PDB file of C-alpha atoms in Angstrom:
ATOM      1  CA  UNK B   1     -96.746  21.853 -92.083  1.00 53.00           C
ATOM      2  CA  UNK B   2     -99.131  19.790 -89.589  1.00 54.00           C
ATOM      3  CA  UNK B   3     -97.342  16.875 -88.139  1.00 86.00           C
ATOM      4  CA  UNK B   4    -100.013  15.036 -86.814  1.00 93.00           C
ATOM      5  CA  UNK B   5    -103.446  14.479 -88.227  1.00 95.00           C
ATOM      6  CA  UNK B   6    -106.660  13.126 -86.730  1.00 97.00           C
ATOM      7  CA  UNK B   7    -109.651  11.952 -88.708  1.00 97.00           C
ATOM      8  CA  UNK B   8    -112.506   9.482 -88.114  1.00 98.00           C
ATOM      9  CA  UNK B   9    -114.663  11.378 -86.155  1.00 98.00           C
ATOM     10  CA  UNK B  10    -118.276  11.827 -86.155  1.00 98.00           C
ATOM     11  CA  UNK B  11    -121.934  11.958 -84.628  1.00 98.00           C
ATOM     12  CA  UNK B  12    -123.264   8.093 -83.175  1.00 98.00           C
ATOM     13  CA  UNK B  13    -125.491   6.867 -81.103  1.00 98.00           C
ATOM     14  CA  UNK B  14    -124.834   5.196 -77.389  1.00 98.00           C
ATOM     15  CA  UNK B  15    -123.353   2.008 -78.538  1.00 98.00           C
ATOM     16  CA  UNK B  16    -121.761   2.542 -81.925  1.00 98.00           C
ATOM     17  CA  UNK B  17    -118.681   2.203 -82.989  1.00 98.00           C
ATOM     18  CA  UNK B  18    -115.919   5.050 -84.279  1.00 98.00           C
ATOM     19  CA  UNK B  19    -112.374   4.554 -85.379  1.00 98.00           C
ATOM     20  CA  UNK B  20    -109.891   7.592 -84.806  1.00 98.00           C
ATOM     21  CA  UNK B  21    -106.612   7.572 -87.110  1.00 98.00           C
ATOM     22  CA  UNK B  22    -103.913   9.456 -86.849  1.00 97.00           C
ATOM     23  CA  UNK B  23    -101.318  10.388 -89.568  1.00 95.00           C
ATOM     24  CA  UNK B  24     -97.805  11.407 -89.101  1.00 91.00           C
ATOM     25  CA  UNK B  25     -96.549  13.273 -91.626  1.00 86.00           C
ATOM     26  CA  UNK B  26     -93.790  15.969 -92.359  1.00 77.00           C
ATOM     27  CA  UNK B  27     -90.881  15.872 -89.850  1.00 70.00           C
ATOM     28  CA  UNK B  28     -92.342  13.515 -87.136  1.00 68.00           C
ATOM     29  CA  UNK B  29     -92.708  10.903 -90.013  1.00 71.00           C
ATOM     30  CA  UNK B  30     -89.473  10.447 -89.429  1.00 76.00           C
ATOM     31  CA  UNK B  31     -89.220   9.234 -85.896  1.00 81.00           C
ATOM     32  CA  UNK B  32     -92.675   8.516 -85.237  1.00 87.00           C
ATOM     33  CA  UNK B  33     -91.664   4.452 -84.314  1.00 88.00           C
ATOM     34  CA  UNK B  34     -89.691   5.392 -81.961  1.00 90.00           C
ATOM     35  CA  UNK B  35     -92.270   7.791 -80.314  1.00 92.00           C
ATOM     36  CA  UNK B  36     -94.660   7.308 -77.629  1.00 95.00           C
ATOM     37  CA  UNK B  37     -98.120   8.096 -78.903  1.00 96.00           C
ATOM     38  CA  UNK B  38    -101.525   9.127 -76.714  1.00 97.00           C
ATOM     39  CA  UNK B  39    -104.838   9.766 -77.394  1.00 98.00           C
ATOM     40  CA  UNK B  40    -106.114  12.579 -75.510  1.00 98.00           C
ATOM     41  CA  UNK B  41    -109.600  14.344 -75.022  1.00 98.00           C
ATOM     42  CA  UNK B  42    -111.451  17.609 -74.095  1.00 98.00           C
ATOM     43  CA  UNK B  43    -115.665  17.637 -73.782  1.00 98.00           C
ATOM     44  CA  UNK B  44    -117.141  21.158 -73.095  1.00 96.00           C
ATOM     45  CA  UNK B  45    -115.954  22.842 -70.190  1.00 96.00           C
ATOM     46  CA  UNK B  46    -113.675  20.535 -69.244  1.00 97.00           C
ATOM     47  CA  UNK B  47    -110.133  19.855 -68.823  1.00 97.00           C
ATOM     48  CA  UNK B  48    -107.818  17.611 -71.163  1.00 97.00           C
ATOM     49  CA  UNK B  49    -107.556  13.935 -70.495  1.00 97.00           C
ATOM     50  CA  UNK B  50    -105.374  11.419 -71.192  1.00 97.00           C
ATOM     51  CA  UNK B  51    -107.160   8.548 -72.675  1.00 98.00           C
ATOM     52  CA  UNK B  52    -104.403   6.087 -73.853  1.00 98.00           C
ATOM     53  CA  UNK B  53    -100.942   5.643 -74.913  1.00 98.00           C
ATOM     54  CA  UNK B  54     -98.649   3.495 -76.535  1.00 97.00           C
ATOM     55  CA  UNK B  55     -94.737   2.894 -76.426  1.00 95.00           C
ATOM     56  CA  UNK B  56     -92.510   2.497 -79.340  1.00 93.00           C
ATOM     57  CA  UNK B  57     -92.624  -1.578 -79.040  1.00 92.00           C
ATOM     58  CA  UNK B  58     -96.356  -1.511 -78.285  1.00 94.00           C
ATOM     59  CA  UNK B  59     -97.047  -1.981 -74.763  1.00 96.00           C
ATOM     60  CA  UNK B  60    -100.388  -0.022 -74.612  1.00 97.00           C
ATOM     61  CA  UNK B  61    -102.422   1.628 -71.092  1.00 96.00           C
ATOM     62  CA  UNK B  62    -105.726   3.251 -71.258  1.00 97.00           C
ATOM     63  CA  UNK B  63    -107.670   5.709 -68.321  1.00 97.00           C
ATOM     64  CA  UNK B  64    -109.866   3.443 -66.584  1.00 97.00           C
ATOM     65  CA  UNK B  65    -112.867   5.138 -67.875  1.00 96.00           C
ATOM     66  CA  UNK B  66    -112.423   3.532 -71.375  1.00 97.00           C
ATOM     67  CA  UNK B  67    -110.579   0.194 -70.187  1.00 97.00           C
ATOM     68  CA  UNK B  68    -112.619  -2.529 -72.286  1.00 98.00           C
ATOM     69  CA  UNK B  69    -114.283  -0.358 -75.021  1.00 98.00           C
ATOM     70  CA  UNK B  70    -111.323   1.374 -76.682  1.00 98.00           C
ATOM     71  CA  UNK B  71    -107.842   0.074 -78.410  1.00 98.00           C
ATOM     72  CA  UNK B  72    -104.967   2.107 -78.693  1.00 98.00           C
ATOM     73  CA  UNK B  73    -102.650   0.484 -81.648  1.00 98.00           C
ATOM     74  CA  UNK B  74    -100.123   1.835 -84.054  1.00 96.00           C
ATOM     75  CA  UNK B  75     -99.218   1.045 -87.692  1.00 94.00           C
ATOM     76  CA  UNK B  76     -95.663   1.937 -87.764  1.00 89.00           C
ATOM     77  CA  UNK B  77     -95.101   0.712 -91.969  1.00 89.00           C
ATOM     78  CA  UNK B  78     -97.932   3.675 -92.192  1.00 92.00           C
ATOM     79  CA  UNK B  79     -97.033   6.253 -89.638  1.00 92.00           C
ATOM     80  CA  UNK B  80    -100.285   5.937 -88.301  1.00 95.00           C
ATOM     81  CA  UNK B  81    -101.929   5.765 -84.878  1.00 97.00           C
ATOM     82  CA  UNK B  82    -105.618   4.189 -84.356  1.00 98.00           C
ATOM     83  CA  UNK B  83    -108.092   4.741 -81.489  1.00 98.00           C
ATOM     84  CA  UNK B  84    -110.800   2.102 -81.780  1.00 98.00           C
ATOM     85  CA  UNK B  85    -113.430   3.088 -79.590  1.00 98.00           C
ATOM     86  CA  UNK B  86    -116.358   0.637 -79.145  1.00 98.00           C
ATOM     87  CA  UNK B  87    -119.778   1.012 -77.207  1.00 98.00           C
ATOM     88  CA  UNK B  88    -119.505   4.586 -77.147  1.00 98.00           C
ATOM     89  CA  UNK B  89    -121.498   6.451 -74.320  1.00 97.00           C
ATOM     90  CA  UNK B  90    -122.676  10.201 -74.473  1.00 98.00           C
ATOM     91  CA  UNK B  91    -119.987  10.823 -71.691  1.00 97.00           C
ATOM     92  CA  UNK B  92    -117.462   9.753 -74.504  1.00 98.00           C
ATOM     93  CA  UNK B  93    -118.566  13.181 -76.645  1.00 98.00           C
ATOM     94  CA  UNK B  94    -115.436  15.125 -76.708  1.00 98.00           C
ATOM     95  CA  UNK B  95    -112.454  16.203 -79.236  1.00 98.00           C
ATOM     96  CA  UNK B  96    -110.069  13.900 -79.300  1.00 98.00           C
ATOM     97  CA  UNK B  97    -106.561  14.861 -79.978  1.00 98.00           C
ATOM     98  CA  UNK B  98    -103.671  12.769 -80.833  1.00 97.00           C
ATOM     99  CA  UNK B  99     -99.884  13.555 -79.596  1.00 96.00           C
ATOM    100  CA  UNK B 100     -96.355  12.421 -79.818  1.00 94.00           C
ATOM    101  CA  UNK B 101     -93.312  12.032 -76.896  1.00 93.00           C
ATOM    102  CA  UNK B 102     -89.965  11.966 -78.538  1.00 90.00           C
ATOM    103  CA  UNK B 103     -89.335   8.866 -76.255  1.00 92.00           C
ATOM    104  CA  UNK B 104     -89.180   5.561 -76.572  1.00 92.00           C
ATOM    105  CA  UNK B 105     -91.234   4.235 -73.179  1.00 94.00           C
ATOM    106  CA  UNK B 106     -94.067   6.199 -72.659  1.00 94.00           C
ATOM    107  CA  UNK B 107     -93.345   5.573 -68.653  1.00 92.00           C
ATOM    108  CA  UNK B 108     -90.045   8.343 -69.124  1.00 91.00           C
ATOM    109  CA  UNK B 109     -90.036  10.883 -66.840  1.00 88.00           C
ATOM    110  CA  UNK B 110     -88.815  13.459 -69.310  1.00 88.00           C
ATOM    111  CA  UNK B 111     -90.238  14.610 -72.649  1.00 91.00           C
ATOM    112  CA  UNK B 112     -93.269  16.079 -72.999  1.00 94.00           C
ATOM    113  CA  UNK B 113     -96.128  15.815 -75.603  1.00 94.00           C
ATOM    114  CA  UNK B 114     -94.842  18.378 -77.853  1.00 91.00           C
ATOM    115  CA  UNK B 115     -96.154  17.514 -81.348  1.00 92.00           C
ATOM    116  CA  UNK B 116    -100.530  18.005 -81.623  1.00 95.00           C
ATOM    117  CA  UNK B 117    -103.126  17.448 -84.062  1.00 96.00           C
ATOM    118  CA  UNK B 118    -105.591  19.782 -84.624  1.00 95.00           C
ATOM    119  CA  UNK B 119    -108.128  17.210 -83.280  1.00 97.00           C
ATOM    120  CA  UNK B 120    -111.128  15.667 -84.704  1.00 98.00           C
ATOM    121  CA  UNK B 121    -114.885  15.985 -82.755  1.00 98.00           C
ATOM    122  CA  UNK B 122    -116.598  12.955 -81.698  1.00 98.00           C
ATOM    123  CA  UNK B 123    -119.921  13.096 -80.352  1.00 98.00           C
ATOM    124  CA  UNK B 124    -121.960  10.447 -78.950  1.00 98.00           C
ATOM    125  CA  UNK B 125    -126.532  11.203 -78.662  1.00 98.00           C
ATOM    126  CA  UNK B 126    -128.525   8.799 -76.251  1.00 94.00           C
TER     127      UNK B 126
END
């Protein structure tokens, strides 16, 4: 069963607007609120990058290279986790992939992002 599952994805143009959810479901329903949550993201030929995160009580931090355009927030009563990305530039065009810590403070030292979605494409024209 997939624990994690991304949707909102799409095709925009430089500027727009796109709002990434992601559903817990299964076993990590269960302890999702207590999880630390990221957004991550791969474009072509590149390597994975963390784009934000947020801790069990909501204390968010996003890569500098999205600070002021994207949200991370979390829905706990749903089991969901949001990425709301705004002003969107072609260097944005990537799959984005949500994950889960079993820890409480994203800033732990241990755990590692061991539950995935399958990821959702987001692409971004000029």
């Amino acid at each position: 069963q997939v624990q994690l599952v991304e949707s909102g994805g799409g095709s925009v143009q430089a500027g727009g607007s796109l709002r990434l959810s992601c559903a817990a479901s299964g076993y990590a329903e269960y302890g999702y609120s207590r999880f630390c949550m990221g957004w991550f993201r791969q474009a072509a030929g590149k390597e994975r990058e963390r784009v934000a995160v947020i801790d069990s009580n909501g204390s968010t931090g996003v890569t500098d290279s999205v600070k002021g355009r994207f949200t991370i927030s979390r829905d706990n009563a749903k089991n969901t986790l949001y990425l709301e990305m705004n002003r969107l530039n072609p260097e944005d065009t990537a799959m984005y992939y949500c994950a889960a810590r079993r820890v409480w403070n994203c800033g732990s030292a241990t755990g590692p992002y061991d539950l995935w979605g399958q990821g959702t494409q987001v692409t971004v024209s000029s």
